[in-house]
């Protein structure tokens, strides 16, 4: 078996930072991000022979994007796996295999959304669920609310602890000039926010923004010669759990336990080695679940851990340093942005929010209603 | 069609389940090969892969596994996940008490509610039975 540890690197990153951009389509955002990512590392569209994308607005993302970018004839590998917001970390793993075996040489992982300007609601792919629909749950928040309620029941987690997750995200966002929400917010204000699906309020929910992001991946030997500091992928892991929330084996424990263990085993690292953490925070409960299931604190201790200030600026574990989906951006499917911020930190390009000496980062994506989980461990040249 | 596998013959599981519901029966599946119970109905057993698990009436007893109150303009309503005595869980609505009074661990009983947009399985809280 091929050892993939460090074999593939993130060579380029692109982020449109257009969180509220009326008049632009999801494809416009995706194409801009793709060009930015290629320019970032000094490659061009002519170099791309692997394409990886998923979109809320299209059931044929690879076909639409290949045609629009004008790269269809040159593609040798592609993957449009759609597992919600974690898709892009599934794509990363797929692209790594293709790159390592020579099925392609330059992989573009890309995403765009106009969710905010198109109406501001989470647009879901047509995917009828006849055994859920009669009960008029609000998708996806009620699924996360059911998980939060069960976590509270099992472990005594409180709404005040959930609020601390949102406060920490906002404190990080204030250090990020590109974050969408940078105003002051207190735990009391979050607790007083409008209840949407108990126990989750509007302030427990991620933002609804537009946006586009992209990554360029190459084999590490080639990335060494490109423009940016090396960000090798040390390990990845993916896990699929369920589609309908009622089919989730335990509502207070996620499949991040499996994806995280797989990624860390491949990378040969443990949680103690990780300097920087990006967790897909679609709702405040997600951050707690993933901190626990990835092993950053004991199962059930996510609430007290977050409330201790550990994940906020100045804490022991820098989590969601861009401000997360809660305060930086959330264009429908946010997973790719966890990888982008991890790469920015490892390159040492994060400005006021830079984690000093960050050498190993963990990026974690979530999709559906805690349905798909995917974890990536990224490093610097020194970790190879 | 003569070559089709007879184990998968007849109407599909969702169609049969819907027909039984219209006849007043809340059904789940039990595998004839391994005995595993499952819901919602699908074409194969999730435990062992055997074709066409049997459709049997659920005994109707369940326990609230988790619950949320959905706040809506037309009024708040309960959405719960109930664990059936046979094991499988389903999304449903607990009726008979205020949405905010539904508690995890509460024993509930299935009932078919005939709403304007078709029948659905709901669960009565103890106070309502």
Coordinates of N, CA and C in Angstrom, one line a residue, chain B residues 5 27 38 42 44 64 74 97 122:
Chain B
X5 N -35.9 -11.4 -10.0 CA -35.8 -12.3 -8.8 C -37.1 -12.2 -8.0
X27 N -46.9 -0.1 10.5 CA -46.1 -1.2 10.4 C -44.6 -0.9 10.5
X38 N -36.6 -3.2 11.7 CA -36.1 -1.9 11.2 C -37.2 -1.0 10.7
X42 N -37.4 -0.6 3.9 CA -36.6 -0.6 2.7 C -36.5 -2.0 2.2
X44 N -34.2 -4.2 1.7 CA -33.3 -5.3 2.2 C -33.1 -5.1 3.7
X64 N -39.5 8.4 24.3 CA -38.9 9.6 23.7 C -37.4 9.5 23.8
X74 N -47.2 29.8 12.7 CA -48.6 29.2 12.9 C -48.7 28.5 14.2
X97 N -49.9 16.8 24.9 CA -49.4 17.7 25.9 C -48.7 18.9 25.1
X122 N -48.4 9.4 14.9 CA -48.0 10.3 16.0 C -48.0 9.5 17.3

